[in-house]
Amino acid sequence: MKAAIKGEGLTKRYGKRKALDNFDIEVPEYAITAILGPNGAGKSTFMRMLTGLVAPDSGSLTVLGERPSWRQNRLVSYLPDRARWYQGQTVESAIEWGTKLLPEFRRDTAWELAGSLGLEADLETEGMSKGQEARLMLTLCLAREVPLLVLDEPFSGIDMISREKIVLALIDAFATRRQTVLICTHEIAETESLFDHAVFVKDGRAALSGGVEELRSRSGSMQDIYRSLYG
Amino acid sequence: MERDQFAYLVRHELKLETRRLARGGWFWIYAAVIAVVILAALAIWGGEDALKPDYLLFACFAFPYFFCMLAYRMIKREWSDGTVGWWLSLPYSRLRLLSAKLVASFAQSMAISVLFFAAVAVLELYYAAVNGVGFAAFGRLLEQEGEYLLLLIVYSPMLLALGLLLGLLHKSSLKPLMPLFWILFGLSGNVFNFLGASAEIAEGRSWGLFDGTAPAWAWLAIPAFWLVGAALFSGAVNICKKHLIL
C-alpha cells in the first residue's frame, strides 16, 4: 500500500529532552491510522511536524509526497492539540471563517455536520461547553475535502455524550470519502472500531505499528496492547 | 493568497480587538465619568484659563508605547486564547499572516488616534463656546493635531513591527534577546520627547519639523524609521518561520 506520510529517523529535542528520537513511521494512504501513546510520548510533536508547525532537528518527513510547509497545508485539514476556538464568534461566523480561509472547505457540508452535532448557528463561543467547542472545531476540519485529515486529541477533556457524537460523526464522514486520516488519542475504548492501522509511540520512538486486525490477532485488543506496552 | 482572503484575515483581527472594547463595560463607564468631569471642569474653571484642551495632546507621548503593546497583544492572544495552532497552520505564508496583523494593528492605532484628536477638538469647541473665549485657537489646534497625526502615521509602523517581534520572541528559542528589544522599546517609544515636541506644545507652536525650526536633515528620520521598522518586521517573520517553540 502506498504511504501518504513517511517519516524516517525523525528527531526533535526541546532542550535536553528528546520529544522524538529516531522516529520511523509510514501511514498508509486512504486508511484511518491511530497514533497512540501516553502523555509525553511525542505524538503531538509528530502531528505538529505534519503541518510544518515544528521542524525536525534531523530525519526526513514527507506528507503526500512533499515536505511539510504552509503551502502543503492546502491539502491538510488539521485539528491542533489543546486548541480553543476564537472568542466572540458564533457557529455561523466560524463557518464563515472556514469558508473564507480554508481551501476546499464545503460550506454545505459544514452546516450539515453542525446540525448533526447539535450546534445552532447563533451559538456563541463564550456560551459553549468544552464539548460543543470541540464539536465546532471538528466540524471545521471535517468540512474540508482534502486528501489528509490530521486530528490531534479530538476527544481530549470532553464529556462522554460529546465523545459519542464525535465518534458517530467520524464514522459517518469516513464511510463516504477517500481520505487519509490520522488520529492521535487516548480514548482507545471508544474509538478502537474506527482504526485500520495503529502506531504505538513510546519515548519518542515507534514501539509497535501495523494493521489493527493483524495486531489484534497477534496480541488481543488495542487496549490490551496499550496496557502491555505502557502499563 | 487571494486579496479577499488577506482582507478577511485583517477584518478577523480587527473584530477580535473591537470585541474586547465592546465587552469592556467598566471601561466605558469610567470613560463616561471622566468625560463628564472634564466637561464640568471646563465649564466651571475654563474661563480663568486654568485648563487648556490643547495640553491634552501631551497624551500623544504615550501613544507609540501603547501602539507597540497593541501589536504585542495580537501575538500574545494567539497563545493565551489557544488559537495559535489554527493561526499558524493556515495555508498562507508567515509573511502574509504577520502582514495581516500589522495592517490590522495599524488600522486600530489610527482609529484610536483619530478618535482621540476628534475628542480633543470637540473639547476645544466646547471650551470656547461655554467660556466665550472665541474660536481663534481652534484652527491652530487642528493644525497641531494634523501634525501629530502625521507623526504617528509615520512612526507607528516601526513600533507595531517591534510589538509583533516582541510577542514572537517571547515564544521562541531567542527569548533571551528580549531585554535588548525592551530597551529599544523604551528608547524608541519616546520619539516625541526626542524631537522636542514637548517644548513646542508648551509654547503653543508647531512641531519643529513643520515650522522650519528643525534642520532639513531631520526629515531623514522618517525613512530611517521605516527602514528600522522593515528590519524589525523581517526579524518577526524570520522568528515565526524558524525559531518558535510550539
Tab-separated table of C-alpha atoms in Angstrom:
chain	number	residue	atom	x	y	z
A	1	MET	CA	0.000	0.000	0.000
A	2	LYS	CA	1.262	3.481	-0.879
A	3	ALA	CA	2.324	5.673	2.052
A	4	ALA	CA	0.623	9.054	2.451
A	5	ILE	CA	3.077	10.026	5.176
A	6	LYS	CA	6.596	8.763	5.507
A	7	GLY	CA	8.992	9.705	8.290
A	8	GLU	CA	12.497	8.346	8.757
A	9	GLY	CA	14.809	8.958	11.688
A	10	LEU	CA	12.802	11.927	12.955
A	11	THR	CA	14.385	13.531	15.992
A	12	LYS	CA	13.218	16.611	17.861
A	13	ARG	CA	14.747	17.982	21.043
A	14	TYR	CA	13.337	20.549	23.449
A	15	GLY	CA	16.366	21.483	25.492
A	16	LYS	CA	17.790	18.241	26.843
A	17	ARG	CA	14.558	16.314	26.377
A	18	LYS	CA	14.004	14.349	23.182
A	19	ALA	CA	10.356	14.541	22.118
A	20	LEU	CA	11.071	12.321	19.115
A	21	ASP	CA	14.056	10.020	18.996
A	22	ASN	CA	14.828	8.458	15.642
A	23	PHE	CA	11.124	8.022	14.956
A	24	ASP	CA	10.170	5.992	11.871
A	25	ILE	CA	6.641	5.906	10.536
A	26	GLU	CA	4.659	5.026	7.437
A	27	VAL	CA	0.997	5.967	7.261
A	28	PRO	CA	-0.888	4.113	4.522
A	29	GLU	CA	-2.941	6.097	2.047
A	30	TYR	CA	-6.750	6.155	2.486
A	31	ALA	CA	-6.543	4.384	5.853
A	32	ILE	CA	-7.554	5.620	9.291
A	33	THR	CA	-4.446	5.475	11.417
A	34	ALA	CA	-4.296	5.880	15.180
A	35	ILE	CA	-1.249	7.392	16.837
A	36	LEU	CA	-1.345	6.029	20.363
A	37	GLY	CA	0.756	6.508	23.442
A	38	PRO	CA	0.850	8.152	26.870
A	39	ASN	CA	1.383	11.864	27.506
A	40	GLY	CA	4.870	12.979	26.586
A	41	ALA	CA	5.453	10.111	24.154
A	42	GLY	CA	5.985	12.562	21.267
A	43	LYS	CA	2.656	12.139	19.470
A	44	SER	CA	1.694	15.818	19.278
A	45	THR	CA	5.208	16.843	18.263
A	46	PHE	CA	4.890	14.494	15.304
A	47	MET	CA	1.391	15.794	14.462
A	48	ARG	CA	2.708	19.385	14.509
A	49	MET	CA	5.523	18.358	12.179
A	50	LEU	CA	2.950	17.273	9.610
A	51	THR	CA	1.734	20.849	9.208
A	52	GLY	CA	5.139	22.486	9.414
A	53	LEU	CA	4.494	23.968	12.872
A	54	VAL	CA	7.537	22.119	14.177
A	55	ALA	CA	10.603	21.224	12.131
A	56	PRO	CA	12.589	18.067	12.939
A	57	ASP	CA	16.175	18.539	14.112
A	58	SER	CA	17.108	15.588	11.931
A	59	GLY	CA	15.438	12.958	9.780
A	60	SER	CA	13.165	13.260	6.795
A	61	LEU	CA	9.421	13.626	6.538
A	62	THR	CA	7.141	13.674	3.514
A	63	VAL	CA	3.419	14.387	3.575
A	64	LEU	CA	1.567	13.449	0.386
A	65	GLY	CA	4.930	13.282	-1.336
A	66	GLU	CA	6.141	16.746	-0.289
A	67	ARG	CA	7.953	18.225	2.682
A	68	PRO	CA	5.530	19.813	5.179
A	69	SER	CA	5.060	23.533	4.608
A	70	TRP	CA	2.406	26.213	4.705
A	71	ARG	CA	1.761	25.549	1.003
A	72	GLN	CA	1.216	21.862	1.678
A	73	ASN	CA	-1.380	22.788	4.324
A	74	ARG	CA	-3.798	23.445	1.451
A	75	LEU	CA	-4.113	19.654	1.340
A	76	VAL	CA	-4.195	19.011	5.087
A	77	SER	CA	-7.093	19.545	7.457
A	78	TYR	CA	-5.607	19.850	10.933
A	79	LEU	CA	-7.189	19.923	14.362
A	80	PRO	CA	-4.487	21.241	16.725
A	81	ASP	CA	-3.818	19.768	20.148
A	82	ARG	CA	-5.389	21.672	23.080
A	83	ALA	CA	-6.939	24.118	20.634
A	84	ARG	CA	-9.717	26.526	21.506
A	85	TRP	CA	-11.951	28.388	19.105
A	86	TYR	CA	-11.809	32.181	18.693
A	87	GLN	CA	-13.755	34.007	21.389
A	88	GLY	CA	-16.572	36.285	20.286
A	89	GLN	CA	-17.539	34.107	17.341
A	90	THR	CA	-20.721	32.183	16.679
A	91	VAL	CA	-21.084	28.863	14.868
A	92	GLU	CA	-22.102	30.900	11.813
A	93	SER	CA	-19.045	33.154	11.910
A	94	ALA	CA	-16.782	30.132	12.489
A	95	ILE	CA	-18.170	28.516	9.339
A	96	GLU	CA	-17.661	31.815	7.513
A	97	TRP	CA	-14.028	31.786	8.754
A	98	GLY	CA	-13.601	28.314	7.261
A	99	THR	CA	-15.287	29.317	4.004
A	100	LYS	CA	-13.043	32.357	3.578
A	101	LEU	CA	-9.704	30.952	4.710
A	102	LEU	CA	-9.601	27.176	4.272
A	103	PRO	CA	-9.142	25.731	0.778
A	104	GLU	CA	-11.676	23.065	-0.246
A	105	PHE	CA	-13.941	23.991	2.644
A	106	ARG	CA	-17.510	22.877	1.898
A	107	ARG	CA	-19.975	25.258	3.486
A	108	ASP	CA	-22.972	22.946	2.956
A	109	THR	CA	-21.122	20.020	4.495
A	110	ALA	CA	-20.197	22.218	7.457
A	111	TRP	CA	-23.826	23.164	8.083
A	112	GLU	CA	-24.907	19.525	7.796
A	113	LEU	CA	-22.246	18.464	10.290
A	114	ALA	CA	-23.046	21.330	12.654
A	115	GLY	CA	-26.706	20.306	12.595
A	116	SER	CA	-25.942	16.668	13.260
A	117	LEU	CA	-23.633	17.627	16.126
A	118	GLY	CA	-26.294	19.833	17.730
A	119	LEU	CA	-24.662	23.201	17.031
A	120	GLU	CA	-27.042	26.082	16.338
A	121	ALA	CA	-25.966	28.942	14.067
A	122	ASP	CA	-26.178	31.673	16.712
A	123	LEU	CA	-24.446	29.723	19.484
A	124	GLU	CA	-21.541	31.882	20.733
A	125	THR	CA	-18.128	30.539	21.716
A	126	GLU	CA	-18.448	32.067	25.201
A	127	GLY	CA	-21.666	30.148	25.793
A	128	MET	CA	-20.305	26.822	24.570
A	129	SER	CA	-19.374	23.894	26.735
A	130	LYS	CA	-15.986	22.361	26.066
A	131	GLY	CA	-17.737	19.530	24.231
A	132	GLN	CA	-19.637	21.939	21.976
A	133	GLU	CA	-16.435	23.829	21.210
A	134	ALA	CA	-14.699	20.542	20.334
A	135	ARG	CA	-17.612	19.620	18.062
A	136	LEU	CA	-17.397	23.010	16.326
A	137	MET	CA	-13.660	22.596	15.690
A	138	LEU	CA	-14.192	19.075	14.386
A	139	THR	CA	-16.941	20.382	12.093
A	140	LEU	CA	-14.483	22.842	10.564
A	141	CYS	CA	-11.936	20.074	9.972
A	142	LEU	CA	-14.363	17.525	8.548
A	143	ALA	CA	-15.937	20.059	6.188
A	144	ARG	CA	-12.766	20.189	4.087
A	145	GLU	CA	-12.449	17.851	1.119
A	146	VAL	CA	-8.697	17.433	1.276
A	147	PRO	CA	-6.579	14.275	0.971
A	148	LEU	CA	-5.292	14.294	4.559
A	149	LEU	CA	-7.121	14.802	7.848
A	150	VAL	CA	-4.998	15.139	10.998
A	151	LEU	CA	-6.845	15.178	14.326
A	152	ASP	CA	-4.718	15.718	17.420
A	153	GLU	CA	-6.637	14.655	20.556
A	154	PRO	CA	-10.133	15.431	19.244
A	155	PHE	CA	-11.707	13.944	22.401
A	156	SER	CA	-9.460	15.494	25.000
A	157	GLY	CA	-11.241	16.739	28.125
A	158	ILE	CA	-14.778	16.443	26.806
A	159	ASP	CA	-17.798	14.607	28.176
A	160	MET	CA	-18.942	11.135	27.146
A	161	ILE	CA	-22.006	12.358	25.214
A	162	SER	CA	-19.892	14.729	23.110
A	163	ARG	CA	-17.318	11.989	22.558
A	164	GLU	CA	-20.019	9.631	21.309
A	165	LYS	CA	-21.419	12.293	18.972
A	166	ILE	CA	-17.970	12.997	17.593
A	167	VAL	CA	-17.192	9.310	17.045
A	168	LEU	CA	-20.523	8.854	15.217
A	169	ALA	CA	-19.766	11.916	13.073
A	170	LEU	CA	-16.345	10.475	12.262
A	171	ILE	CA	-17.812	7.082	11.328
A	172	ASP	CA	-20.337	8.795	9.012
A	173	ALA	CA	-17.704	11.037	7.495
A	174	PHE	CA	-15.164	8.288	6.851
A	175	ALA	CA	-17.730	5.961	5.297
A	176	THR	CA	-18.250	8.248	2.333
A	177	ARG	CA	-14.846	9.701	1.478
A	178	ARG	CA	-11.448	8.680	0.248
A	179	GLN	CA	-9.197	10.433	2.706
A	180	THR	CA	-6.136	9.521	4.700
A	181	VAL	CA	-6.920	10.105	8.364
A	182	LEU	CA	-4.557	10.336	11.290
A	183	ILE	CA	-5.978	10.489	14.803
A	184	CYS	CA	-3.999	10.915	17.972
A	185	THR	CA	-5.990	9.922	21.050
A	186	HIS	CA	-6.033	8.359	24.488
A	187	GLU	CA	-9.667	7.277	24.182
A	188	ILE	CA	-8.951	3.824	22.771
A	189	ALA	CA	-12.041	2.058	24.098
A	190	GLU	CA	-14.498	4.324	22.265
A	191	THR	CA	-12.512	4.776	19.091
A	192	GLU	CA	-10.916	1.398	18.506
A	193	SER	CA	-13.561	0.473	15.926
A	194	LEU	CA	-12.559	3.453	13.770
A	195	PHE	CA	-8.995	2.450	13.055
A	196	ASP	CA	-7.462	0.445	10.201
A	197	HIS	CA	-3.877	0.970	11.256
A	198	ALA	CA	-2.156	1.874	14.525
A	199	VAL	CA	1.206	3.222	15.625
A	200	PHE	CA	2.150	2.972	19.314
A	201	VAL	CA	4.637	5.645	20.331
A	202	LYS	CA	6.900	5.220	23.348
A	203	ASP	CA	9.687	7.595	24.419
A	204	GLY	CA	9.740	9.272	21.023
A	205	ARG	CA	10.020	6.032	19.052
A	206	ALA	CA	7.548	3.831	17.222
A	207	ALA	CA	7.267	0.901	19.636
A	208	LEU	CA	4.779	-1.070	17.550
A	209	SER	CA	2.836	-0.478	14.348
A	210	GLY	CA	0.713	-2.370	11.869
A	211	GLY	CA	-2.799	-3.111	10.669
A	212	VAL	CA	-5.303	-3.174	13.519
A	213	GLU	CA	-6.689	-6.584	12.552
A	214	GLU	CA	-3.211	-8.059	12.382
A	215	LEU	CA	-2.258	-6.540	15.752
A	216	ARG	CA	-5.477	-7.823	17.330
A	217	SER	CA	-4.945	-11.351	16.027
A	218	ARG	CA	-1.433	-11.338	17.452
A	219	SER	CA	-1.893	-9.550	20.760
A	220	GLY	CA	-5.563	-9.116	21.676
A	221	SER	CA	-7.467	-5.832	21.743
A	222	MET	CA	-5.801	-2.454	21.261
A	223	GLN	CA	-6.387	-1.787	24.961
A	224	ASP	CA	-4.518	-4.977	25.838
A	225	ILE	CA	-1.611	-3.924	23.643
A	226	TYR	CA	-1.666	-0.456	25.211
A	227	ARG	CA	-1.550	-1.928	28.720
A	228	SER	CA	1.257	-4.303	27.840
A	229	LEU	CA	3.340	-1.511	26.294
A	230	TYR	CA	2.762	1.245	28.829
A	231	GLY	CA	1.388	-0.498	31.901
B	1	MET	CA	-3.050	34.264	-1.458
B	2	GLU	CA	-6.094	35.996	-2.816
B	3	ARG	CA	-6.625	39.608	-1.901
B	4	ASP	CA	-10.026	38.964	-0.326
B	5	GLN	CA	-8.521	36.305	1.957
B	6	PHE	CA	-5.930	38.793	3.192
B	7	ALA	CA	-8.677	41.383	3.715
B	8	TYR	CA	-10.680	38.772	5.652
B	9	LEU	CA	-7.676	38.000	7.871
B	10	VAL	CA	-7.326	41.729	8.641
B	11	ARG	CA	-11.045	42.044	9.404
B	12	HIS	CA	-10.878	38.940	11.585
B	13	GLU	CA	-8.083	40.507	13.656
B	14	LEU	CA	-9.979	43.783	13.963
B	15	LYS	CA	-13.165	42.014	15.035
B	16	LEU	CA	-11.303	40.204	17.809
B	17	GLU	CA	-9.914	43.542	19.025
B	18	THR	CA	-13.156	45.525	18.847
B	19	ARG	CA	-14.924	42.687	20.633
B	20	ARG	CA	-12.727	43.345	23.663
B	21	LEU	CA	-13.712	47.015	23.693
B	22	ALA	CA	-17.397	46.246	23.220
B	23	ARG	CA	-17.298	43.821	26.142
B	24	GLY	CA	-15.308	46.127	28.396
B	25	GLY	CA	-18.391	47.502	30.180
B	26	TRP	CA	-16.478	49.090	33.041
B	27	PHE	CA	-14.080	50.779	30.614
B	28	TRP	CA	-16.968	52.665	29.035
B	29	ILE	CA	-18.433	53.598	32.417
B	30	TYR	CA	-15.092	55.065	33.535
B	31	ALA	CA	-14.662	56.819	30.170
B	32	ALA	CA	-18.111	58.400	30.506
B	33	VAL	CA	-17.433	59.550	34.086
B	34	ILE	CA	-14.074	61.072	33.085
B	35	ALA	CA	-15.719	62.853	30.137
B	36	VAL	CA	-18.397	64.354	32.409
B	37	VAL	CA	-15.745	65.503	34.932
B	38	ILE	CA	-13.678	67.148	32.168
B	39	LEU	CA	-16.707	68.911	30.672
B	40	ALA	CA	-17.779	70.148	34.113
B	41	ALA	CA	-14.258	71.311	34.956
B	42	LEU	CA	-14.006	73.209	31.691
B	43	ALA	CA	-17.387	74.851	32.293
B	44	ILE	CA	-16.522	75.894	35.865
B	45	TRP	CA	-12.818	76.808	35.684
B	46	GLY	CA	-12.083	77.028	31.976
B	47	GLY	CA	-12.921	80.723	31.884
B	48	GLU	CA	-9.977	81.505	34.113
B	49	ASP	CA	-7.696	79.903	31.549
B	50	ALA	CA	-6.857	77.224	34.093
B	51	LEU	CA	-7.370	74.349	31.701
B	52	LYS	CA	-6.128	74.248	28.133
B	53	PRO	CA	-7.578	71.426	25.996
B	54	ASP	CA	-4.552	71.509	23.715
B	55	TYR	CA	-2.438	70.340	26.657
B	56	LEU	CA	-4.255	67.043	26.287
B	57	LEU	CA	-2.045	66.496	23.246
B	58	PHE	CA	0.665	65.518	25.712
B	59	ALA	CA	-1.161	62.174	25.805
B	60	CYS	CA	0.349	61.544	22.348
B	61	PHE	CA	3.661	60.867	24.073
B	62	ALA	CA	2.252	57.591	25.343
B	63	PHE	CA	0.726	56.560	22.021
B	64	PRO	CA	3.840	54.952	20.448
B	65	TYR	CA	4.218	52.744	23.543
B	66	PHE	CA	0.527	51.948	23.501
B	67	PHE	CA	0.574	51.022	19.808
B	68	CYS	CA	3.540	48.723	20.327
B	69	MET	CA	1.598	46.907	23.026
B	70	LEU	CA	-1.425	46.584	20.728
B	71	ALA	CA	0.682	44.605	18.253
B	72	TYR	CA	2.337	42.642	21.064
B	73	ARG	CA	-1.098	41.674	22.377
B	74	MET	CA	-2.234	40.468	18.935
B	75	ILE	CA	0.531	37.862	19.025
B	76	LYS	CA	0.178	37.029	22.717
B	77	ARG	CA	-3.547	36.447	22.263
B	78	GLU	CA	-2.931	33.526	19.868
B	79	TRP	CA	-1.191	31.629	22.670
B	80	SER	CA	-3.325	32.765	25.611
B	81	ASP	CA	-6.584	32.030	23.731
B	82	GLY	CA	-5.326	28.662	22.459
B	83	THR	CA	-5.727	29.583	18.776
B	84	VAL	CA	-2.074	29.548	17.724
B	85	GLY	CA	-2.431	26.108	16.094
B	86	TRP	CA	-5.265	27.371	13.879
B	87	TRP	CA	-3.398	30.543	13.024
B	88	LEU	CA	-0.051	29.022	12.088
B	89	SER	CA	-1.468	26.026	10.223
B	90	LEU	CA	-3.388	28.249	7.804
B	91	PRO	CA	-2.114	27.658	4.265
B	92	TYR	CA	-0.611	31.125	3.971
B	93	SER	CA	2.965	32.263	4.401
B	94	ARG	CA	4.180	33.652	7.718
B	95	LEU	CA	4.812	36.937	5.894
B	96	ARG	CA	1.124	37.144	4.957
B	97	LEU	CA	-0.129	36.118	8.373
B	98	LEU	CA	2.029	38.710	10.118
B	99	SER	CA	1.275	41.369	7.495
B	100	ALA	CA	-2.412	40.933	8.288
B	101	LYS	CA	-1.687	41.561	11.964
B	102	LEU	CA	0.487	44.572	11.087
B	103	VAL	CA	-2.221	46.110	8.899
B	104	ALA	CA	-4.920	45.415	11.500
B	105	SER	CA	-2.864	46.910	14.322
B	106	PHE	CA	-2.055	49.959	12.149
B	107	ALA	CA	-5.749	50.465	11.381
B	108	GLN	CA	-6.574	50.135	15.065
B	109	SER	CA	-3.820	52.581	16.038
B	110	MET	CA	-5.009	55.157	13.532
B	111	ALA	CA	-8.632	54.766	14.600
B	112	ILE	CA	-7.626	55.376	18.218
B	113	SER	CA	-5.540	58.423	17.212
B	114	VAL	CA	-8.308	59.973	15.109
B	115	LEU	CA	-10.866	59.409	17.871
B	116	PHE	CA	-8.543	60.994	20.402
B	117	PHE	CA	-7.855	64.051	18.237
B	118	ALA	CA	-11.565	64.407	17.452
B	119	ALA	CA	-12.382	64.290	21.178
B	120	VAL	CA	-9.795	66.989	21.945
B	121	ALA	CA	-11.151	69.147	19.112
B	122	VAL	CA	-14.708	68.796	20.414
B	123	LEU	CA	-13.440	69.720	23.870
B	124	GLU	CA	-11.770	72.829	22.484
B	125	LEU	CA	-15.019	73.843	20.755
B	126	TYR	CA	-16.990	73.238	23.950
B	127	TYR	CA	-14.464	75.240	25.980
B	128	ALA	CA	-14.609	78.148	23.553
B	129	ALA	CA	-18.412	78.127	23.419
B	130	VAL	CA	-19.004	77.818	27.168
B	131	ASN	CA	-16.404	80.380	28.234
B	132	GLY	CA	-16.899	82.777	25.331
B	133	VAL	CA	-13.200	82.995	24.506
B	134	GLY	CA	-13.666	82.859	20.718
B	135	PHE	CA	-12.637	80.208	18.217
B	136	ALA	CA	-9.242	81.544	17.106
B	137	ALA	CA	-7.381	78.809	18.934
B	138	PHE	CA	-9.461	76.063	17.325
B	139	GLY	CA	-7.854	76.343	13.893
B	140	ARG	CA	-4.423	76.300	15.456
B	141	LEU	CA	-5.319	73.207	17.485
B	142	LEU	CA	-6.496	71.376	14.363
B	143	GLU	CA	-3.220	72.219	12.651
B	144	GLN	CA	-1.249	70.877	15.611
B	145	GLU	CA	-3.366	67.743	15.698
B	146	GLY	CA	-2.759	67.166	11.985
B	147	GLU	CA	0.987	67.403	12.548
B	148	TYR	CA	0.825	64.963	15.443
B	149	LEU	CA	-1.322	62.561	13.484
B	150	LEU	CA	1.150	62.653	10.605
B	151	LEU	CA	3.965	61.915	13.007
B	152	LEU	CA	2.038	58.963	14.423
B	153	ILE	CA	1.293	57.656	10.913
B	154	VAL	CA	4.974	57.850	10.041
B	155	TYR	CA	6.226	56.420	13.282
B	156	SER	CA	3.720	53.742	14.283
B	157	PRO	CA	4.697	51.043	11.711
B	158	MET	CA	8.084	50.724	13.391
B	159	LEU	CA	6.565	50.398	16.858
B	160	LEU	CA	3.949	47.943	15.603
B	161	ALA	CA	6.663	45.805	13.995
B	162	LEU	CA	8.555	45.927	17.288
B	163	GLY	CA	5.415	44.788	19.133
B	164	LEU	CA	4.992	41.798	16.804
B	165	LEU	CA	8.663	40.937	17.177
B	166	LEU	CA	8.495	41.107	20.977
B	167	GLY	CA	5.386	38.908	21.046
B	168	LEU	CA	7.069	36.256	18.901
B	169	LEU	CA	10.422	36.459	20.684
B	170	HIS	CA	8.604	35.631	23.911
B	171	LYS	CA	7.535	32.281	22.415
B	172	SER	CA	10.780	31.473	20.658
B	173	SER	CA	14.154	29.938	21.308
B	174	LEU	CA	15.561	33.500	21.046
B	175	LYS	CA	13.721	34.638	24.181
B	176	PRO	CA	16.997	35.645	25.900
B	177	LEU	CA	17.212	38.541	23.398
B	178	MET	CA	14.029	40.088	24.764
B	179	PRO	CA	15.672	42.534	27.210
B	180	LEU	CA	17.546	44.149	24.315
B	181	PHE	CA	14.306	44.751	22.460
B	182	TRP	CA	12.535	46.034	25.573
B	183	ILE	CA	15.336	48.606	25.831
B	184	LEU	CA	14.708	49.528	22.187
B	185	PHE	CA	11.014	49.791	23.071
B	186	GLY	CA	11.790	52.136	25.961
B	187	LEU	CA	14.055	54.355	23.885
B	188	SER	CA	12.249	54.430	20.570
B	189	GLY	CA	8.778	54.893	22.005
B	190	ASN	CA	9.857	58.265	23.315
B	191	VAL	CA	10.092	59.821	19.866
B	192	PHE	CA	8.040	62.924	20.681
B	193	ASN	CA	10.361	63.837	23.503
B	194	PHE	CA	13.490	63.169	21.423
B	195	LEU	CA	12.320	65.558	18.785
B	196	GLY	CA	11.492	68.358	21.177
B	197	ALA	CA	7.747	68.330	20.727
B	198	SER	CA	7.087	68.947	24.419
B	199	ALA	CA	8.667	72.393	24.298
B	200	GLU	CA	6.755	73.182	21.136
B	201	ILE	CA	3.393	72.284	22.669
B	202	ALA	CA	4.106	74.326	25.784
B	203	GLU	CA	4.977	77.323	23.643
B	204	GLY	CA	1.887	76.863	21.517
B	205	ARG	CA	3.946	76.453	18.368
B	206	SER	CA	4.168	73.828	15.711
B	207	TRP	CA	6.410	70.859	15.998
B	208	GLY	CA	9.905	71.645	14.724
B	209	LEU	CA	9.678	69.624	11.521
B	210	PHE	CA	6.666	71.577	10.367
B	211	ASP	CA	7.525	75.170	11.294
B	212	GLY	CA	11.016	75.132	9.840
B	213	THR	CA	12.885	75.363	13.155
B	214	ALA	CA	14.277	71.854	12.779
B	215	PRO	CA	17.162	71.342	10.338
B	216	ALA	CA	16.191	69.920	6.961
B	217	TRP	CA	18.085	66.703	7.588
B	218	ALA	CA	15.680	65.930	10.420
B	219	TRP	CA	13.267	64.742	7.727
B	220	LEU	CA	15.675	61.881	7.116
B	221	ALA	CA	14.377	60.449	10.374
B	222	ILE	CA	11.247	59.340	8.511
B	223	PRO	CA	12.878	56.884	6.044
B	224	ALA	CA	15.171	55.798	8.880
B	225	PHE	CA	12.115	54.854	10.995
B	226	TRP	CA	10.702	52.899	8.074
B	227	LEU	CA	13.957	51.066	7.426
B	228	VAL	CA	14.251	50.058	11.069
B	229	GLY	CA	10.571	49.061	11.037
B	230	ALA	CA	11.131	46.889	7.944
B	231	ALA	CA	14.136	45.241	9.621
B	232	LEU	CA	12.096	44.528	12.772
B	233	PHE	CA	9.219	43.117	10.743
B	234	SER	CA	11.590	40.953	8.752
B	235	GLY	CA	13.001	39.683	12.063
B	236	ALA	CA	9.489	38.865	13.275
B	237	VAL	CA	8.764	36.855	10.118
B	238	ASN	CA	12.055	35.009	10.475
B	239	ILE	CA	11.354	34.104	14.103
B	240	CYS	CA	7.889	32.905	13.123
B	241	LYS	CA	9.398	30.691	10.421
B	242	LYS	CA	12.326	29.179	12.281
B	243	HIS	CA	12.507	29.842	15.985
B	244	LEU	CA	9.090	29.382	17.585
B	245	ILE	CA	8.748	26.777	20.322
B	246	LEU	CA	5.405	25.037	19.795
